[in-house]
């Protein structure tokens, strides 16, 4: 009996000692809470839900060890203050598009959309298997932010107009919501570009603050009801041929994570990046059918003459941005070289296939 008691007691002692040693297990289960601020209206189809998807992936993949809570624009900070909020650590993550931050760095614009530049498939190739992500990381480094691709819309639409666009002259005097490099091109064509957050577009167009707008594509544009504010819906989105959405990650917060959680954050971004493109590809035509058949939207292709002139102006604008500072020049050089390489490949693969199928 005594021996049994001894063994029993020893076991308890051992368990008790073990509890102290087991402290790291408890530590590994410590819950880290992150905030993700976004440039999108809360739960907005495609973009806002893309941010939700990313937060959910990180939370689920980490078994709740890293819990990410999403805030729509204006919930914590306004849309265009997302970059600063992540930079100063008010939020550990952000979700937006890099062309919104050209005031921080001109080079940032190359990582979202370049007029007549690379499409979604090509952007991902440059980012993941070219120099793209490395250069993007270098661009955000001075702000204490780590970037990641975290969504793509595919080719967008040229936008909503209340006047016909038959020649480049029809863009003169046009007040249009169009961000980034596309906006610079419109300015060169005699128009006035404005950068307005998504949530304010409909009212601006309806009340005549702007004459025209681009937003994303049928799936998103239908959700905003833009067909109730403009008559003509033009394509293609020459200015945004495959816009990369981004995750912004506070560098200090990221570096404080254990390696497995860092890997989860990085790879969740990759999954979210791919999934958003799949969602847009799946839903855009259904929404376009609704716009054309139910709402009788006048769907039109921009004349080749207009597209050719916009292309010439785009080349001017992009070259000038590249000459503004050393980093922009370096990013442009890499972008241009990679674009040419994938264009040559796609000239004998994707382009030919799409034309023959
Ligand atoms: Ca757009």
Short mmCIF file of C-alpha atoms and ligand atoms in Angstrom, two decimals:
data_model
loop_
_atom_site.label_atom_id
_atom_site.label_comp_id
_atom_site.label_asym_id
_atom_site.label_seq_id
_atom_site.Cartn_x
_atom_site.Cartn_y
_atom_site.Cartn_z
CA UNK A 1 0.00 0.00 0.00
CA UNK A 2 2.77 2.33 0.98
CA UNK A 3 4.64 1.70 -2.25
CA UNK A 4 1.51 2.28 -4.30
CA UNK A 5 0.90 5.53 -2.42
CA UNK A 6 4.49 6.54 -3.12
CA UNK A 7 4.08 5.90 -6.86
CA UNK A 8 0.78 7.75 -6.85
CA UNK A 9 2.31 10.68 -4.99
CA UNK A 10 5.35 10.64 -7.28
CA UNK A 11 3.04 10.76 -10.25
CA UNK A 12 1.21 13.75 -8.88
CA UNK A 13 4.47 15.48 -8.06
CA UNK A 14 5.72 14.77 -11.53
CA UNK A 15 2.52 16.15 -13.02
CA UNK A 16 2.78 19.19 -10.80
CA UNK A 17 6.36 19.79 -11.92
CA UNK A 18 5.29 19.16 -15.50
CA UNK A 19 2.71 21.92 -15.23
CA UNK A 20 5.51 24.41 -14.70
CA UNK A 21 7.51 23.00 -17.61
CA UNK A 22 4.37 23.03 -19.74
CA UNK A 23 4.24 26.84 -19.67
CA UNK A 24 5.44 27.21 -23.31
CA UNK A 25 2.42 25.15 -24.44
CA UNK A 26 0.19 27.70 -22.77
CA UNK A 27 2.25 30.46 -24.39
CA UNK A 28 1.78 28.90 -27.86
CA UNK A 29 -1.97 29.16 -27.33
CA UNK A 30 -1.75 32.87 -26.53
CA UNK A 31 -4.23 34.69 -28.69
CA UNK A 32 -2.88 37.61 -30.70
CA UNK A 33 -5.44 40.13 -31.89
CA UNK A 34 -4.88 42.14 -35.06
CA UNK A 35 -6.98 44.85 -36.63
CA UNK A 36 -7.33 45.06 -40.42
CA UNK A 37 -8.42 48.45 -41.75
CA UNK A 38 -9.66 48.58 -45.33
CA UNK A 39 -10.29 51.09 -48.10
CA UNK A 40 -13.60 49.35 -48.92
CA UNK A 41 -17.12 49.73 -47.57
CA UNK A 42 -17.71 46.98 -44.98
CA UNK A 43 -18.68 43.66 -46.62
CA UNK A 44 -18.63 45.20 -50.10
CA UNK A 45 -18.93 42.33 -52.65
CA UNK A 46 -15.56 41.14 -53.97
CA UNK A 47 -13.31 43.74 -52.33
CA UNK A 48 -14.67 44.01 -48.79
CA UNK A 49 -15.54 40.32 -48.73
CA UNK A 50 -12.04 39.62 -50.09
CA UNK A 51 -10.60 41.36 -47.03
CA UNK A 52 -12.99 39.36 -44.82
CA UNK A 53 -11.85 36.18 -46.54
CA UNK A 54 -8.19 36.98 -45.83
CA UNK A 55 -8.90 37.69 -42.15
CA UNK A 56 -10.93 34.48 -41.83
CA UNK A 57 -8.15 32.43 -43.47
CA UNK A 58 -5.49 33.75 -41.07
CA UNK A 59 -7.74 33.19 -38.04
CA UNK A 60 -8.73 29.66 -39.12
CA UNK A 61 -5.29 28.52 -40.32
CA UNK A 62 -3.75 29.63 -37.02
CA UNK A 63 -6.43 27.83 -35.00
CA UNK A 64 -7.43 31.21 -33.56
CA UNK A 65 -3.92 32.02 -32.30
CA UNK A 66 -3.87 35.04 -34.59
CA UNK A 67 -7.30 36.61 -34.72
CA UNK A 68 -7.83 39.29 -37.37
CA UNK A 69 -10.79 41.65 -37.13
CA UNK A 70 -11.81 43.62 -40.23
CA UNK A 71 -12.91 47.26 -40.21
CA UNK A 72 -14.66 48.81 -43.22
CA UNK A 73 -13.67 52.29 -44.38
CA UNK A 74 -14.57 54.97 -41.82
CA UNK A 75 -15.12 52.39 -39.04
CA UNK A 76 -11.67 52.97 -37.59
CA UNK A 77 -10.06 55.27 -40.18
CA UNK A 78 -11.25 56.76 -43.51
CA UNK A 79 -10.38 54.84 -46.69
CA UNK A 80 -7.41 56.96 -47.69
CA UNK A 81 -5.82 56.87 -44.22
CA UNK A 82 -5.39 53.10 -44.23
CA UNK A 83 -1.72 53.29 -45.24
CA UNK A 84 -0.83 55.70 -42.42
CA UNK A 85 -2.82 53.67 -39.88
CA UNK A 86 -0.81 50.52 -40.69
CA UNK A 87 2.44 52.48 -40.86
CA UNK A 88 2.05 53.86 -37.34
CA UNK A 89 0.63 50.59 -35.97
CA UNK A 90 -2.91 51.81 -35.20
CA UNK A 91 -3.85 48.69 -37.16
CA UNK A 92 -1.54 45.74 -37.79
CA UNK A 93 -2.99 45.08 -41.25
CA UNK A 94 -4.67 46.91 -44.08
CA UNK A 95 -6.40 45.98 -47.33
CA UNK A 96 -6.44 48.34 -50.29
CA UNK A 97 -4.77 49.11 -53.61
CA UNK A 98 -1.26 50.52 -53.97
CA UNK A 99 -2.21 53.25 -56.48
CA UNK A 100 -3.99 55.06 -53.67
CA UNK A 101 -0.57 55.77 -52.12
CA UNK A 102 1.17 57.62 -54.95
CA UNK A 103 1.46 60.59 -52.55
CA UNK A 104 3.73 58.37 -50.41
CA UNK A 105 5.72 56.94 -53.28
CA UNK A 106 5.25 57.32 -57.04
CA UNK A 107 6.65 53.82 -57.48
CA UNK A 108 3.69 52.34 -55.54
CA UNK A 109 1.48 52.71 -58.61
CA UNK A 110 3.30 49.99 -60.54
CA UNK A 111 2.11 47.34 -58.08
CA UNK A 112 -1.63 47.80 -58.62
CA UNK A 113 -2.39 48.67 -62.24
CA UNK A 114 -0.49 50.16 -65.15
CA UNK A 115 -2.54 51.34 -68.16
CA UNK A 116 -2.05 48.91 -71.07
CA UNK A 117 0.25 46.96 -68.73
CA UNK A 118 0.17 43.40 -67.42
CA UNK A 119 -3.01 41.42 -66.75
CA UNK A 120 -3.72 39.44 -63.55
CA UNK A 121 -1.88 36.30 -64.60
CA UNK A 122 1.14 38.33 -65.68
CA UNK A 123 1.16 40.54 -62.57
CA UNK A 124 1.25 37.44 -60.36
CA UNK A 125 4.12 36.04 -62.43
CA UNK A 126 6.09 39.27 -61.95
CA UNK A 127 5.31 39.52 -58.24
CA UNK A 128 5.98 35.90 -57.28
CA UNK A 129 8.51 34.73 -59.85
CA UNK A 130 10.05 37.98 -61.05
CA UNK A 131 11.33 40.97 -59.09
CA UNK A 132 7.90 42.46 -58.39
CA UNK A 133 7.33 41.58 -54.74
CA UNK A 134 10.96 42.31 -53.86
CA UNK A 135 10.69 45.81 -55.34
CA UNK A 136 7.31 46.39 -53.72
CA UNK A 137 8.79 45.43 -50.34
CA UNK A 138 11.60 47.91 -50.95
CA UNK A 139 9.04 50.63 -51.81
CA UNK A 140 7.08 50.23 -48.55
CA UNK A 141 10.14 49.59 -46.33
CA UNK A 142 10.63 53.28 -45.33
CA UNK A 143 7.05 53.26 -43.97
CA UNK A 144 7.49 50.14 -41.82
CA UNK A 145 5.00 48.24 -43.97
CA UNK A 146 5.34 44.82 -45.63
CA UNK A 147 3.16 44.47 -48.76
CA UNK A 148 1.51 41.33 -50.14
CA UNK A 149 -0.72 40.72 -53.15
CA UNK A 150 -4.14 39.88 -51.70
CA UNK A 151 -6.65 39.95 -54.53
CA UNK A 152 -7.07 40.73 -58.20
CA UNK A 153 -10.08 41.99 -60.14
CA UNK A 154 -8.97 40.83 -63.58
CA UNK A 155 -9.53 43.25 -66.49
CA UNK A 156 -11.88 46.02 -65.35
CA UNK A 157 -14.41 48.04 -67.36
CA UNK A 158 -13.60 51.46 -68.88
CA UNK A 159 -16.48 52.92 -66.90
CA UNK A 160 -19.80 54.75 -66.84
CA UNK A 161 -20.45 57.84 -68.98
CA UNK A 162 -23.37 60.10 -69.69
CA UNK A 163 -21.96 61.08 -73.06
CA UNK A 164 -20.86 59.00 -76.02
CA UNK A 165 -17.13 58.58 -76.45
CA UNK A 166 -16.51 58.56 -80.19
CA UNK A 167 -13.18 60.34 -80.31
CA UNK A 168 -10.45 61.37 -77.88
CA UNK A 169 -11.96 64.89 -77.93
CA UNK A 170 -15.00 63.56 -76.08
CA UNK A 171 -12.76 63.14 -73.02
CA UNK A 172 -11.95 66.85 -72.94
CA UNK A 173 -13.40 68.64 -69.93
CA UNK A 174 -14.66 65.36 -68.52
CA UNK A 175 -14.65 65.17 -64.71
CA UNK A 176 -14.12 61.50 -64.03
CA UNK A 177 -13.43 59.40 -60.98
CA UNK A 178 -10.37 57.45 -62.09
CA UNK A 179 -7.42 56.84 -59.73
CA UNK A 180 -3.75 56.15 -60.32
CA UNK A 181 -1.91 56.28 -63.62
CA UNK A 182 -5.17 56.03 -65.58
CA UNK A 183 -6.16 59.35 -64.04
CA UNK A 184 -2.92 60.93 -65.23
CA UNK A 185 -3.65 59.67 -68.74
CA UNK A 186 -7.15 61.20 -68.64
CA UNK A 187 -5.60 64.50 -67.58
CA UNK A 188 -3.26 64.30 -70.58
CA UNK A 189 -6.35 63.79 -72.79
CA UNK A 190 -7.87 67.01 -71.41
CA UNK A 191 -10.06 65.56 -68.68
CA UNK A 192 -10.09 66.11 -64.92
CA UNK A 193 -9.38 62.95 -62.89
CA UNK A 194 -10.63 62.63 -59.32
CA UNK A 195 -9.79 59.99 -56.74
CA UNK A 196 -12.94 59.30 -54.72
CA UNK A 197 -13.39 56.33 -52.35
CA UNK A 198 -15.77 53.64 -53.62
CA UNK A 199 -18.49 54.43 -51.10
CA UNK A 200 -18.91 57.99 -52.42
CA UNK A 201 -18.97 57.27 -56.17
CA UNK A 202 -22.69 56.77 -56.72
CA UNK A 203 -23.73 60.02 -55.03
CA UNK A 204 -20.96 61.97 -56.79
CA UNK A 205 -22.13 60.70 -60.18
CA UNK A 206 -25.82 61.08 -59.45
CA UNK A 207 -25.45 64.67 -58.23
CA UNK A 208 -23.14 65.73 -61.05
CA UNK A 209 -20.01 66.28 -58.93
CA UNK A 210 -18.42 63.99 -61.56
CA UNK A 211 -19.50 63.36 -65.19
CA UNK A 212 -18.18 59.83 -65.39
CA UNK A 213 -16.63 57.13 -63.28
CA UNK A 214 -14.81 53.88 -63.46
CA UNK A 215 -15.08 51.48 -60.56
CA UNK A 216 -14.30 47.82 -61.12
CA UNK A 217 -16.46 45.60 -63.31
CA UNK A 218 -20.06 44.40 -63.65
CA UNK A 219 -20.17 42.49 -60.34
CA UNK A 220 -19.12 45.53 -58.27
CA UNK A 221 -20.69 48.21 -60.46
CA UNK A 222 -24.11 46.54 -60.27
CA UNK A 223 -23.80 46.40 -56.47
CA UNK A 224 -23.25 50.18 -56.38
CA UNK A 225 -26.20 50.75 -58.74
CA UNK A 226 -24.05 52.82 -61.11
CA UNK A 227 -26.48 52.03 -63.95
CA UNK A 228 -28.95 54.33 -62.18
CA UNK A 229 -26.55 57.26 -62.55
CA UNK A 230 -25.10 56.87 -66.06
CA UNK A 231 -26.28 55.73 -69.47
CA UNK A 232 -23.29 54.24 -71.26
CA UNK A 233 -21.09 51.41 -69.99
CA UNK A 234 -17.81 51.25 -71.86
CA UNK A 235 -15.15 48.54 -72.12
CA UNK A 236 -12.32 47.51 -71.90
CA UNK A 237 -10.59 48.72 -68.74
CA UNK A 238 -7.45 49.91 -70.55
CA UNK A 239 -6.40 51.70 -67.36
CA UNK A 240 -6.73 48.66 -65.07
CA UNK A 241 -5.92 45.47 -66.98
CA UNK A 242 -5.60 43.24 -63.91
CA UNK A 243 -5.56 45.27 -60.74
CA UNK A 244 -3.68 43.78 -57.83
CA UNK A 245 -5.25 44.46 -54.43
CA UNK A 246 -2.89 44.51 -51.50
CA UNK A 247 -2.50 43.51 -47.90
CA UNK A 248 -0.47 45.98 -45.86
CA UNK A 249 1.26 44.44 -42.85
CA UNK A 250 2.89 46.45 -40.07
CA UNK A 251 6.51 45.32 -40.15
CA UNK A 252 7.05 45.41 -36.39
CA UNK A 253 3.87 43.40 -35.68
CA UNK A 254 4.88 40.85 -38.34
CA UNK A 255 8.41 40.46 -36.95
CA UNK A 256 7.00 39.80 -33.48
CA UNK A 257 5.04 36.78 -34.75
CA UNK A 258 6.49 33.26 -34.42
CA UNK A 259 7.65 31.84 -37.76
CA UNK A 260 4.64 29.58 -38.30
CA UNK A 261 2.21 32.50 -37.92
CA UNK A 262 4.33 34.59 -40.29
CA UNK A 263 4.06 31.79 -42.84
CA UNK A 264 0.29 31.61 -42.30
CA UNK A 265 -0.10 35.36 -42.91
CA UNK A 266 2.03 35.25 -46.07
CA UNK A 267 0.31 32.18 -47.49
CA UNK A 268 -3.21 33.29 -46.55
CA UNK A 269 -2.53 36.38 -48.69
CA UNK A 270 -1.59 34.12 -51.61
CA UNK A 271 -4.82 32.15 -51.25
CA UNK A 272 -6.93 35.32 -50.97
CA UNK A 273 -5.16 36.74 -54.02
CA UNK A 274 -6.13 33.76 -56.16
CA UNK A 275 -9.61 33.38 -54.73
CA UNK A 276 -10.69 36.94 -55.48
CA UNK A 277 -9.76 36.59 -59.16
CA UNK A 278 -11.73 33.33 -59.30
CA UNK A 279 -14.75 35.05 -57.75
CA UNK A 280 -14.69 37.95 -60.23
CA UNK A 281 -14.24 35.57 -63.15
CA UNK A 282 -17.21 33.53 -61.94
CA UNK A 283 -19.56 36.45 -61.27
CA UNK A 284 -18.85 39.24 -63.76
CA UNK A 285 -20.74 37.88 -66.76
CA UNK A 286 -23.83 37.07 -64.67
CA UNK A 287 -23.86 40.69 -63.45
CA UNK A 288 -23.27 42.02 -66.97
CA UNK A 289 -26.24 39.97 -68.22
CA UNK A 290 -28.39 41.59 -65.50
CA UNK A 291 -27.15 45.09 -66.39
CA UNK A 292 -27.78 44.66 -70.11
CA UNK A 293 -30.94 42.52 -70.13
CA UNK A 294 -32.75 43.72 -67.03
CA UNK A 295 -31.54 47.30 -66.62
CA UNK A 296 -31.11 47.98 -70.37
CA UNK A 297 -27.64 49.43 -69.99
CA UNK A 298 -26.07 50.65 -73.25
CA UNK A 299 -22.90 48.51 -73.44
CA UNK A 300 -20.22 49.82 -75.79
CA UNK A 301 -16.63 49.19 -76.75
CA UNK A 302 -14.32 52.20 -76.82
CA UNK A 303 -13.42 52.91 -80.45
CA UNK A 304 -9.98 51.61 -81.51
CA UNK A 305 -8.98 55.15 -82.39
CA UNK A 306 -9.61 56.27 -78.78
CA UNK A 307 -7.80 53.25 -77.34
CA UNK A 308 -4.79 53.82 -79.62
CA UNK A 309 -4.49 57.44 -78.50
CA UNK A 310 -4.90 56.51 -74.83
CA UNK A 311 -2.14 53.96 -75.30
CA UNK A 312 0.27 56.58 -76.65
CA UNK A 313 -0.58 58.94 -73.77
CA UNK A 314 -0.16 56.07 -71.28
CA UNK A 315 3.35 55.35 -72.50
CA UNK A 316 4.22 59.03 -72.01
CA UNK A 317 2.76 59.13 -68.49
CA UNK A 318 4.41 55.90 -67.34
CA UNK A 319 7.81 56.96 -68.74
CA UNK A 320 7.54 60.29 -66.93
CA UNK A 321 6.68 58.63 -63.61
CA UNK A 322 9.74 56.43 -64.11
CA UNK A 323 11.91 59.53 -64.47
CA UNK A 324 10.64 61.13 -61.23
CA UNK A 325 12.89 59.26 -58.80
CA UNK A 326 15.43 56.47 -58.71
CA UNK A 327 13.11 53.84 -57.21
CA UNK A 328 10.33 54.50 -59.75
CA UNK A 329 12.93 54.16 -62.51
CA UNK A 330 14.13 50.84 -61.13
CA UNK A 331 10.58 49.48 -60.76
CA UNK A 332 9.60 50.66 -64.25
CA UNK A 333 12.65 48.99 -65.79
CA UNK A 334 11.79 45.66 -64.16
CA UNK A 335 8.08 46.00 -65.02
CA UNK A 336 8.81 46.83 -68.66
CA UNK A 337 11.31 44.03 -69.16
CA UNK A 338 9.01 41.45 -67.57
CA UNK A 339 5.96 42.74 -69.52
CA UNK A 340 7.76 42.26 -72.81
CA UNK A 341 8.88 38.77 -71.87
CA UNK A 342 5.39 37.54 -70.88
CA UNK A 343 3.80 39.36 -73.81
CA UNK A 344 6.01 37.38 -76.19
CA UNK A 345 4.94 34.16 -74.50
CA UNK A 346 1.26 35.09 -74.42
CA UNK A 347 1.40 36.05 -78.09
CA UNK A 348 1.86 32.37 -78.89
CA UNK A 349 -0.31 31.00 -76.07
CA UNK A 350 -3.19 32.87 -74.37
CA UNK A 351 -3.82 35.44 -77.12
CA UNK A 352 -3.91 32.88 -79.93
CA UNK A 353 -5.99 30.46 -77.90
CA UNK A 354 -8.62 33.08 -76.98
CA UNK A 355 -8.91 33.99 -80.65
CA UNK A 356 -9.39 30.44 -81.88
CA UNK A 357 -11.58 28.81 -79.27
CA1 LIG B 1 -11.01 50.70 -60.93
#
